[in-house]
Short mmCIF file of C-alpha atoms in Angstrom, two decimals:
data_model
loop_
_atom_site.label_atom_id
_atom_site.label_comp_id
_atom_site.label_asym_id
_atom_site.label_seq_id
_atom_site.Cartn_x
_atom_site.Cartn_y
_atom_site.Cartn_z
CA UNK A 366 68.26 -16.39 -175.49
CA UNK A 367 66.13 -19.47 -175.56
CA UNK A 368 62.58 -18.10 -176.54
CA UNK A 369 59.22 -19.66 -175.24
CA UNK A 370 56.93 -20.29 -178.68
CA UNK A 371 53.49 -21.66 -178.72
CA UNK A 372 51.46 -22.64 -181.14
CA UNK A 373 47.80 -23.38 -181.27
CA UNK A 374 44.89 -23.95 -184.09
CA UNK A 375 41.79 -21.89 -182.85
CA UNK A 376 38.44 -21.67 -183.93
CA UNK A 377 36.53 -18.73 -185.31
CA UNK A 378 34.67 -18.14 -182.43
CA UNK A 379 38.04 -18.68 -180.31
CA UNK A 380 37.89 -22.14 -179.03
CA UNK A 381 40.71 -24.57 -179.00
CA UNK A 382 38.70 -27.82 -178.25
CA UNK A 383 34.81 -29.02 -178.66
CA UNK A 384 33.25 -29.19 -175.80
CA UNK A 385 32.61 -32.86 -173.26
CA UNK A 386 36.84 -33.41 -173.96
CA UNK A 387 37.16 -36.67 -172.64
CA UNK A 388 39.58 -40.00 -173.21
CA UNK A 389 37.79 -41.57 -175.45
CA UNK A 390 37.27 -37.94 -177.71
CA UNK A 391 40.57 -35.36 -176.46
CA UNK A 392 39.43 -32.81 -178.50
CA UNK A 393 36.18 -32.37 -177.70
CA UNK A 394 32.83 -32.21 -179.92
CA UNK A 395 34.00 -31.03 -183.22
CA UNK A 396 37.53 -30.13 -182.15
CA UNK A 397 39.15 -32.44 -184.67
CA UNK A 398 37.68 -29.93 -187.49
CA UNK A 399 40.28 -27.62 -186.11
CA UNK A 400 43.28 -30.00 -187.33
CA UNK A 401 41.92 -30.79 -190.61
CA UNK A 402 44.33 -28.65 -191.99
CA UNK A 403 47.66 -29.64 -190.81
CA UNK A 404 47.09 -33.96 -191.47
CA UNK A 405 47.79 -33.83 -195.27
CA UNK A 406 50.71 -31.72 -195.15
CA UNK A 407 54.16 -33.63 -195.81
CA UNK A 408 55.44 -31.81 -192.73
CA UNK A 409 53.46 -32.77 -190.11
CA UNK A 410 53.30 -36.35 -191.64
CA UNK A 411 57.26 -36.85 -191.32
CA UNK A 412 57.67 -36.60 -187.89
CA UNK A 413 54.66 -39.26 -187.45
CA UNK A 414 56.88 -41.48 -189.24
CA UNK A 415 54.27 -41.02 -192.41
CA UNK A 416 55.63 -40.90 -195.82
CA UNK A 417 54.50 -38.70 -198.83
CA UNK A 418 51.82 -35.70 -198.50
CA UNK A 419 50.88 -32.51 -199.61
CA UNK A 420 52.81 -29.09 -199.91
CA UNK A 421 50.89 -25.94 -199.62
CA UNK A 422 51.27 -22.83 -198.00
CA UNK A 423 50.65 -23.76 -194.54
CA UNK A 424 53.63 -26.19 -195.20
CA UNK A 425 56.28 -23.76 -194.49
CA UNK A 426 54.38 -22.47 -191.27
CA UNK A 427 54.85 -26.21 -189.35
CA UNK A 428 58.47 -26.36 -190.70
CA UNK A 429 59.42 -23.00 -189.15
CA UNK A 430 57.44 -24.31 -185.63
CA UNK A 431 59.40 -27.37 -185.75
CA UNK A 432 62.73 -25.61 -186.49
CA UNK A 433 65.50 -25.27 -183.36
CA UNK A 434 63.27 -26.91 -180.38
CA UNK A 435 65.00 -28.67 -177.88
CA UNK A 436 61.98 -29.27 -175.07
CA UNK A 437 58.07 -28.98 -175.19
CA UNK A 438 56.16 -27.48 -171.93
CA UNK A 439 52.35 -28.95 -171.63
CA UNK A 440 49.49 -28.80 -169.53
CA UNK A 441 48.31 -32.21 -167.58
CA UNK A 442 45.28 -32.09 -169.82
CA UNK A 443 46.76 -31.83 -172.94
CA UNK A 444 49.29 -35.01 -171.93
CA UNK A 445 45.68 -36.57 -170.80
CA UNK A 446 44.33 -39.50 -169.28
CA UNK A 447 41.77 -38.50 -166.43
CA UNK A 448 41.91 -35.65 -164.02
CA UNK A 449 43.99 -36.19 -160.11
CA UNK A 450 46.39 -38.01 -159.19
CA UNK A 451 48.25 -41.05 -161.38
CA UNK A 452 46.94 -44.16 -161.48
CA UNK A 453 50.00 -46.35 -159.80
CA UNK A 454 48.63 -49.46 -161.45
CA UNK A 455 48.35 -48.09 -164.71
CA UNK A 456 49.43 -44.99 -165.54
CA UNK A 457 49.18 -42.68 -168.33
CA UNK A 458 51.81 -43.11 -170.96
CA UNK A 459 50.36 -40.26 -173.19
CA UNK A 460 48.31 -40.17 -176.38
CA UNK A 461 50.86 -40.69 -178.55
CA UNK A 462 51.92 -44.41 -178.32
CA UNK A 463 55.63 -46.18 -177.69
CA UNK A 464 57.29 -43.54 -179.95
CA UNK A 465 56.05 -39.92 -179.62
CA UNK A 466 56.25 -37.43 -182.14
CA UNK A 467 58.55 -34.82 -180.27
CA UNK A 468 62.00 -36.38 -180.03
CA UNK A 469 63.14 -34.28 -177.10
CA UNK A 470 62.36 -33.74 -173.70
CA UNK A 471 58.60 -32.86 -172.59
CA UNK A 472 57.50 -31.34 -169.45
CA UNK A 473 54.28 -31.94 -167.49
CA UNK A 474 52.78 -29.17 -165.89
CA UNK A 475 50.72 -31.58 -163.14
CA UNK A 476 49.51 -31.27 -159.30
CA UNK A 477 50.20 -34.84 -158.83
CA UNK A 478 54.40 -35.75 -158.76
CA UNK A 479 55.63 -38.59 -160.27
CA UNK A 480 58.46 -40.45 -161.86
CA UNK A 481 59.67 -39.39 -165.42
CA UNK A 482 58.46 -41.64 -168.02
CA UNK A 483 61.20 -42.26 -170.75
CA UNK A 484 59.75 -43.57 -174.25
CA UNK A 485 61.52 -44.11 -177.66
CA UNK A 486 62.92 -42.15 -180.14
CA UNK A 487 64.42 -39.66 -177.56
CA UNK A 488 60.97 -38.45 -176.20
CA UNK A 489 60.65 -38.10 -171.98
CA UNK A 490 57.98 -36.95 -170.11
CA UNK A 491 59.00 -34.75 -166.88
CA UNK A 492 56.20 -33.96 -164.42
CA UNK A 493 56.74 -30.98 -162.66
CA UNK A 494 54.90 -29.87 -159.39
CA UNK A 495 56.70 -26.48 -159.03
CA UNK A 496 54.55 -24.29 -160.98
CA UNK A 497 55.07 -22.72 -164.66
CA UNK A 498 58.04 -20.78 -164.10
CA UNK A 499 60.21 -24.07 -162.92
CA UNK A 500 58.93 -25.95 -166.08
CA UNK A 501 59.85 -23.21 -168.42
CA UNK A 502 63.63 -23.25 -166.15
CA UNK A 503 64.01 -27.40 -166.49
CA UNK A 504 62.58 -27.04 -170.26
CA UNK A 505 65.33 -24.39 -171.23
CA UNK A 506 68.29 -26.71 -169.34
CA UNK A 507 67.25 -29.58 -171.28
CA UNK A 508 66.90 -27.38 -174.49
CA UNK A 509 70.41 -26.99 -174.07
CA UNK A 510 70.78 -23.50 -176.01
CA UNK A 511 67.54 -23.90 -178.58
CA UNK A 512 63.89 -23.03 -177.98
CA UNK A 513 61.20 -24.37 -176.02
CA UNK A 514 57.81 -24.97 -177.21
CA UNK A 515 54.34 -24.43 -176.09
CA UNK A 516 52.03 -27.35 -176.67
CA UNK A 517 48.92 -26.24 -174.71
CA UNK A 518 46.51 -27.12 -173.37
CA UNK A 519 44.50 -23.64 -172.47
CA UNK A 520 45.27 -23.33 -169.07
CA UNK A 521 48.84 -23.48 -169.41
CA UNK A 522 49.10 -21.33 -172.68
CA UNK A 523 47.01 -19.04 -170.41
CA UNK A 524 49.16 -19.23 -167.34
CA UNK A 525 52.09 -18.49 -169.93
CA UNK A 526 50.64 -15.75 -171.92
CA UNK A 527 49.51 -13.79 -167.95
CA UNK A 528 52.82 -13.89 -166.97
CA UNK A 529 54.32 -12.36 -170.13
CA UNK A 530 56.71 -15.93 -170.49
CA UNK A 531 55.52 -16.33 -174.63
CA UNK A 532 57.97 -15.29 -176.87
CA UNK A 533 56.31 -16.16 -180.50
CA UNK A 534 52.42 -17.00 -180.43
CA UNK A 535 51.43 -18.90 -183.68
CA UNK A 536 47.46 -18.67 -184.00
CA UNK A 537 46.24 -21.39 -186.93
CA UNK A 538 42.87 -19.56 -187.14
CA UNK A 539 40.39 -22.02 -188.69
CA UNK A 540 37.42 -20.40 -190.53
CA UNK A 541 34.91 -22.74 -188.37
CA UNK A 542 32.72 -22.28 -185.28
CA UNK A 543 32.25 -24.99 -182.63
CA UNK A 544 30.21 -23.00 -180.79
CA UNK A 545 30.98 -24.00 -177.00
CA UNK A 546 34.60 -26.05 -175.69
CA UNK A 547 37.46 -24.27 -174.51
CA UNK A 548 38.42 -20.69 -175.26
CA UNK A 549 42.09 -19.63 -175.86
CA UNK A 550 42.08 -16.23 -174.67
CA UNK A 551 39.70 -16.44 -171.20
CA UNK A 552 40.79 -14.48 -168.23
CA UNK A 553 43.97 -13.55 -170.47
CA UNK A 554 43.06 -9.76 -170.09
CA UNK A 555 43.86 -6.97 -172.72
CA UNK A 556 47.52 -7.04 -172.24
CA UNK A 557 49.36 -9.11 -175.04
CA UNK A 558 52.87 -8.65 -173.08
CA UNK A 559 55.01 -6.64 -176.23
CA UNK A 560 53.53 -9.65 -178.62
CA UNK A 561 52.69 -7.95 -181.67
CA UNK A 562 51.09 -9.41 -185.24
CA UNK A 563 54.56 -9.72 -187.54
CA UNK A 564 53.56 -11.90 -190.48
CA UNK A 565 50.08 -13.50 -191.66
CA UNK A 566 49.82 -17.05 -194.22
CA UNK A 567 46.35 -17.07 -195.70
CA UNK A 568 45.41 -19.76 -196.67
CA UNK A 569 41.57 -21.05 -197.82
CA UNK A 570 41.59 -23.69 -194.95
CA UNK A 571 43.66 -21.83 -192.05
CA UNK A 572 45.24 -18.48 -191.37
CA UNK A 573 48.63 -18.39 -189.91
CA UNK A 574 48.82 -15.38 -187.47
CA UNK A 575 52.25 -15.55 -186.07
CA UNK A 576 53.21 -12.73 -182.73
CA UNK A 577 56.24 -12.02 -182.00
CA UNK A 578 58.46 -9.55 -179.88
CA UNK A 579 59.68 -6.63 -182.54
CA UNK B 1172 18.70 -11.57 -205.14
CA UNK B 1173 19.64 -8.72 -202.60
CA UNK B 1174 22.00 -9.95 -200.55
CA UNK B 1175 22.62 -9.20 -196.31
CA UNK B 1176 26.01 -8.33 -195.88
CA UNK B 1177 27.50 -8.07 -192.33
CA UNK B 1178 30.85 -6.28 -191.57
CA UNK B 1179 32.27 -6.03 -188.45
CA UNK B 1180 35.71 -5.67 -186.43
CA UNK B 1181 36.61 -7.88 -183.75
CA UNK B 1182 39.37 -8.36 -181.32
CA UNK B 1183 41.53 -11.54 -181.12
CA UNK B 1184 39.77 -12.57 -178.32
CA UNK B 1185 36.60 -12.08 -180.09
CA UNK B 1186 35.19 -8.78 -179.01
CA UNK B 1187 33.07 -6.35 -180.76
CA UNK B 1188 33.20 -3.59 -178.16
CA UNK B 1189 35.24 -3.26 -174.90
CA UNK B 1190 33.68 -3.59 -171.40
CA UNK B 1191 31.26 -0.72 -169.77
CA UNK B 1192 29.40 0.38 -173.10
CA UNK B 1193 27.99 4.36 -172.63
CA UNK B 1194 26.76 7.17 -174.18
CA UNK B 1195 29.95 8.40 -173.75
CA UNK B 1196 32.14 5.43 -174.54
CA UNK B 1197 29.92 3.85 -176.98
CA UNK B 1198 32.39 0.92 -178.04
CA UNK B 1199 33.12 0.51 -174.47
CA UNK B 1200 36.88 0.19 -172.84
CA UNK B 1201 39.29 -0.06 -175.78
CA UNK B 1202 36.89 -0.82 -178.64
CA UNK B 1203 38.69 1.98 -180.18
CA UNK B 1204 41.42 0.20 -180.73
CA UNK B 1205 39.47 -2.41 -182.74
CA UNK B 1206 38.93 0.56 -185.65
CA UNK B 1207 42.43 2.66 -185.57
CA UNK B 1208 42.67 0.94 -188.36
CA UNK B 1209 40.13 2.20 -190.57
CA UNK B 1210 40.06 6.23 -189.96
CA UNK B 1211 43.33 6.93 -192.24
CA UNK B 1212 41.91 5.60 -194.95
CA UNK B 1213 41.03 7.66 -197.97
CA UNK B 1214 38.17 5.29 -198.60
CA UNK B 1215 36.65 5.60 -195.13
CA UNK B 1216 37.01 9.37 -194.98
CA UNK B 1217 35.18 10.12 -198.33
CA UNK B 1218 31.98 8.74 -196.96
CA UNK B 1219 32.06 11.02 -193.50
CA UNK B 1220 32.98 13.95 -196.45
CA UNK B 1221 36.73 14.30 -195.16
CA UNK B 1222 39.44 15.08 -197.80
CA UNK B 1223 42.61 12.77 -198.03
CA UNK B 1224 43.68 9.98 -196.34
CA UNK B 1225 45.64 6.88 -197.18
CA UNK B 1226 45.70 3.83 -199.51
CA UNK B 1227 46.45 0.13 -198.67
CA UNK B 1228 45.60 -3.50 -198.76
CA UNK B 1229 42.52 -2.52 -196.87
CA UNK B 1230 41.18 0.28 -199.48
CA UNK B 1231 39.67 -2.49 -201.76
CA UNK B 1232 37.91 -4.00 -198.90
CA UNK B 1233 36.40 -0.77 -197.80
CA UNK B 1234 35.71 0.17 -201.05
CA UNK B 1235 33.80 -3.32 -201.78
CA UNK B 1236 31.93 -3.57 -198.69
CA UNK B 1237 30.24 -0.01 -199.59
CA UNK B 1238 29.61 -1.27 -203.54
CA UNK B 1239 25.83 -1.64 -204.25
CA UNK B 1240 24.56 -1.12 -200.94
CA UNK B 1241 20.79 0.13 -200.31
CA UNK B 1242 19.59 0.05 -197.23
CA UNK B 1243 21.41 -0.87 -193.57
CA UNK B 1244 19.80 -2.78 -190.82
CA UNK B 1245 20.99 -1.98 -186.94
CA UNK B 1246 20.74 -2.86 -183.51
CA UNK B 1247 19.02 -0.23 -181.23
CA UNK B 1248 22.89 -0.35 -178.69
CA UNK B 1249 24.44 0.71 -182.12
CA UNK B 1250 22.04 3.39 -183.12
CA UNK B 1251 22.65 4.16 -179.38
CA UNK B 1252 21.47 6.64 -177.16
CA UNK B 1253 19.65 5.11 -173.98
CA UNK B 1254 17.70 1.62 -173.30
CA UNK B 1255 13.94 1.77 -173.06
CA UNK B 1256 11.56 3.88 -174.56
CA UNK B 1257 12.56 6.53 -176.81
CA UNK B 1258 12.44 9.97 -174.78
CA UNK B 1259 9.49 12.18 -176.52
CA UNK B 1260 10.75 15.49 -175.32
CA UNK B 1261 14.77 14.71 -176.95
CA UNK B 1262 14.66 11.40 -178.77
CA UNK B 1263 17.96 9.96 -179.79
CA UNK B 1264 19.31 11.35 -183.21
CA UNK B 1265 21.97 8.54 -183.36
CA UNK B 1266 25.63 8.69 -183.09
CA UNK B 1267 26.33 10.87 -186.23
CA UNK B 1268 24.84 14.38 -186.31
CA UNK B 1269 22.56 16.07 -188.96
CA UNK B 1270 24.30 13.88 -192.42
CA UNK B 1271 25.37 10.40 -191.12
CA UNK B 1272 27.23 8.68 -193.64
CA UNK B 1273 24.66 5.83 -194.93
CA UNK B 1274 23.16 8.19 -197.60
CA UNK B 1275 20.18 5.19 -198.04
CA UNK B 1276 17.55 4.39 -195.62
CA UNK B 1277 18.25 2.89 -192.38
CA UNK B 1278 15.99 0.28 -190.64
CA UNK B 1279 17.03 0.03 -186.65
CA UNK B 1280 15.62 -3.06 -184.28
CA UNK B 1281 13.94 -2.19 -181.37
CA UNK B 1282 11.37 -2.69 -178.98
CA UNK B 1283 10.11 0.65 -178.82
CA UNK B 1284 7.70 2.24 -181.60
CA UNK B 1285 8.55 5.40 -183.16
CA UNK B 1286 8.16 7.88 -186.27
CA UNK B 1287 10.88 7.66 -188.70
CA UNK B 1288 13.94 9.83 -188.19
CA UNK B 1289 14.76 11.66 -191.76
CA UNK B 1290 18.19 13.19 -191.74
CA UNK B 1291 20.51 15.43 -194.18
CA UNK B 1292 22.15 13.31 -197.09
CA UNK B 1293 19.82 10.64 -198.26
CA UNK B 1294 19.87 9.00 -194.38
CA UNK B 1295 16.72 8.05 -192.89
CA UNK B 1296 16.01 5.77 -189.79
CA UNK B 1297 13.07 3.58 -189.67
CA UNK B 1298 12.34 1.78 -186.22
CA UNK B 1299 10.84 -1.84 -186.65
CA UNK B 1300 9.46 -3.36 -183.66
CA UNK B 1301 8.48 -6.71 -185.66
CA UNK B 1302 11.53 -8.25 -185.44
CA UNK B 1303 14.44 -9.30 -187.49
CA UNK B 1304 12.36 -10.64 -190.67
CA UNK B 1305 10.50 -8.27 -190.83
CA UNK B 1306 13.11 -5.46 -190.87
CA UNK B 1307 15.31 -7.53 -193.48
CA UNK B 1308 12.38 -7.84 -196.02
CA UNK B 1309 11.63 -3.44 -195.37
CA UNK B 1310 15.14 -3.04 -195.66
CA UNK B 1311 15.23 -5.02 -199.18
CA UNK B 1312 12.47 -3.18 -200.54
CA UNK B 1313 13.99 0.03 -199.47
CA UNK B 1314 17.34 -1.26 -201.49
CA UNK B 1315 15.24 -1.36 -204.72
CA UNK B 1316 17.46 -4.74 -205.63
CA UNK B 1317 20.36 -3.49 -204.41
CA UNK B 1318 22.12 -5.13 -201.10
CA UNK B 1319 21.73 -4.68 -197.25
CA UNK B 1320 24.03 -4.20 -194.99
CA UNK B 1321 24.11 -5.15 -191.68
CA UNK B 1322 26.15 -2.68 -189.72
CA UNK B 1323 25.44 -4.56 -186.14
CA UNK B 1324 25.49 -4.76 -182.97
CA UNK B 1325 27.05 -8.11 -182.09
CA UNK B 1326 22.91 -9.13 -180.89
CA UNK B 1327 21.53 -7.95 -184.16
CA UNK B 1328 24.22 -9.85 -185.76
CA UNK B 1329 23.66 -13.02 -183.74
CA UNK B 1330 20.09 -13.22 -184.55
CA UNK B 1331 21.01 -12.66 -188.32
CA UNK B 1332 23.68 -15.30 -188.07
CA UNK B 1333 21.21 -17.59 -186.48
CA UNK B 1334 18.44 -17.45 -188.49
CA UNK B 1335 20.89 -17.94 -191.53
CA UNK B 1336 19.96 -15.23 -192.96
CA UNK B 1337 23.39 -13.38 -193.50
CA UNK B 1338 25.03 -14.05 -197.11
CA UNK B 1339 28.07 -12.28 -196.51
CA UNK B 1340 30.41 -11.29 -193.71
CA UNK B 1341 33.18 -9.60 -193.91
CA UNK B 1342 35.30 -9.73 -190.41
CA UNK B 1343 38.10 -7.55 -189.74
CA UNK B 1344 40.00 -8.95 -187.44
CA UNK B 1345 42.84 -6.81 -185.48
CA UNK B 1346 45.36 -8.27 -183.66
CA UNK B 1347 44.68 -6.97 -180.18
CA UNK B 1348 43.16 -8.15 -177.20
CA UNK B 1349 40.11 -6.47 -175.06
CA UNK B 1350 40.04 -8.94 -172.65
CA UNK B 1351 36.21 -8.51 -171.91
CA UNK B 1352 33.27 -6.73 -173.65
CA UNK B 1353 30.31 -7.70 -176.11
CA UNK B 1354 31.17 -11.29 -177.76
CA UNK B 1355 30.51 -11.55 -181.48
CA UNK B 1356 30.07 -15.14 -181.39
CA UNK B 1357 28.49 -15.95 -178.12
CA UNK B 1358 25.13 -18.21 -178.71
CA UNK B 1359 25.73 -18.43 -182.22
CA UNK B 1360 26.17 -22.35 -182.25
CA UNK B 1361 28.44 -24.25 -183.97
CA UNK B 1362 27.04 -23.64 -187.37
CA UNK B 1363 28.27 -21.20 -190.22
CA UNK B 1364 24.47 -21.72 -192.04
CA UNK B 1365 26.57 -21.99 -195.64
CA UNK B 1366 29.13 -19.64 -195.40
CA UNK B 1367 32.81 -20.34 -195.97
CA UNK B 1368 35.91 -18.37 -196.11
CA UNK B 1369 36.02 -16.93 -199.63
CA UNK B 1370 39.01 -14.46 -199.38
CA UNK B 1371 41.91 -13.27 -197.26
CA UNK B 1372 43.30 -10.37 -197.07
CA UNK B 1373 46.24 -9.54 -194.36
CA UNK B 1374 47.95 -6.20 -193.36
CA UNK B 1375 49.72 -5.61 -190.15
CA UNK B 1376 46.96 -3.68 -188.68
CA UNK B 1377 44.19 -5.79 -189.97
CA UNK B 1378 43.06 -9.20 -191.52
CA UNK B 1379 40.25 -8.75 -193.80
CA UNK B 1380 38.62 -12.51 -193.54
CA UNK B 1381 35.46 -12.81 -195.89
CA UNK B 1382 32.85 -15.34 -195.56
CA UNK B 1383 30.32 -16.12 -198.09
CA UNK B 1384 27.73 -19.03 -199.78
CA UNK B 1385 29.68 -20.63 -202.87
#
């Protein structure tokens, strides 16, 4: 079965972005302190396109998340730009330039339809009106067999999580506070849907908390 | 220099203590949860003068955070009993009968003068109305050069946090969610005041994540 796995780096004081996210600053006040972490590492330069880099313990973490995923689900904030509907004049190819770093089909989880948007190096962007449940469907057809990940934003990982949909939950816990932005778990409740702690990385600039289904 | 050391469990999500604190549910709906861990431990049970118990990853933790400690400073919620003035005719004995487990004087924060409390066991309760420096600097003299501890609540341990005056913390994180409830980090701001993550240590039940000054 084609699981549904998320990852996420998260502050100490639970926030997954600074707050005032805008264009010009995504990640909010102080949310780029909560990536720090992962831009040395050989494995997350690769698929950039970067060469050379560090190993460390975290290394193996971003292999295993990158490991047997056909199609990425994300929230309409997280693929970015401005808030309602597209901009017919101009719209918003993404953060990530002509060549994105995913290599397989991505799904939009917008209010506002439009046409798929088909970049290079296999990446497409699918926006899809129906809801989470008919992303997660489209994502696993054009996963063809292997997993489907989670990119986030909040909302959607939240939508996800409340319906019990997440699979594997990897938490990259980062030993700072930012003090106000957006909180991971908010209106997620006490139920964690059969996801239970299975295996733990510590490392001095992130801990790997990875939840799973036993 | 005596040192303020903080411990304290928190949910995933964050929380100190479920929703609907009471006399009779002190840590509120499911803040139990948040310390299953710790009761099967040989080197919790010793302390509350219980025979046996268990041994793990988390003994040395325990076992540390109780090393060369001379005084404790609390919150009036965690010494507990009812808001407002103390009752004259039956004031508030705290949480843990005739020989509570501190064995070393106790300063708690409140707003509400009273005669110290002197219990079995080496445990007495002093009640400082003059605020948070004030109770730090009795508590140190108390300690005779040993360390304080700061056993909360999560507003005690904001306004130690705050004021930068906390050299340690030791945060036991369990992997569960409460879903509402008392915040640990909630006004706290975005700074740490010096402290950075010093040590790791993981267990299925629990990850033992200490801060300290370098």
């Amino acid at each position: 079965m084609s699981k549904l796995r998320f990852r996420i780096s998260v502050s100490l004081d639970g926030y997954i972005a600074g707050p005032e996210q805008s264009v010009e600053n995504p990640l909010g006040i102080g949310g780029m302190r909560l990536h720090e972490w992962v831009f040395p590492l050989a494995a997350w330069r690769a698929p950039h396109g970067l060469e050379g880099g560090e190993v460390n313990e975290s290394s193996r973490v971003i292999e295993e998340s990158l490991v047997n995923i056909g199609a990425t689900i994300m929230g309409r904030n997280m693929f970015g730009g401005h808030p309602g509907p597209w901009d017919p004049a101009q719209p918003w190819q993404g953060w990530w330039g002509s060549d994105p770093p995913f290599h397989h089909p991505v799904f939009v989880l917008t209010h506002h339809a439009r046409a798929p948007l088909v970049l290079e190096g296999g990446t497409s962007f699918t926006f899809v009106t129906e809801g989470i449940e008919a992303a997660l469907e489209a994502a696993r057809r054009a996963a063809g067999g292997k997993d489907v990940a989670l990119a986030g934003g909040a909302k959607a990982a939240q939508q996800y999580l409340n319906g019990g949909l997440v699979d594997e939950m990897e938490l990259n816990l980062v030993p700072t506070l930012l003090g106000a932005g957006e909180r991971l778990f908010e209106g997620t409740g006490d139920a964690l849907h059969g996801l239970e702690l299975v295996r733990t990385v510590a490392t001095p600039k992130v801990t790997h908390l990875k939840y799973a289904r036993r």
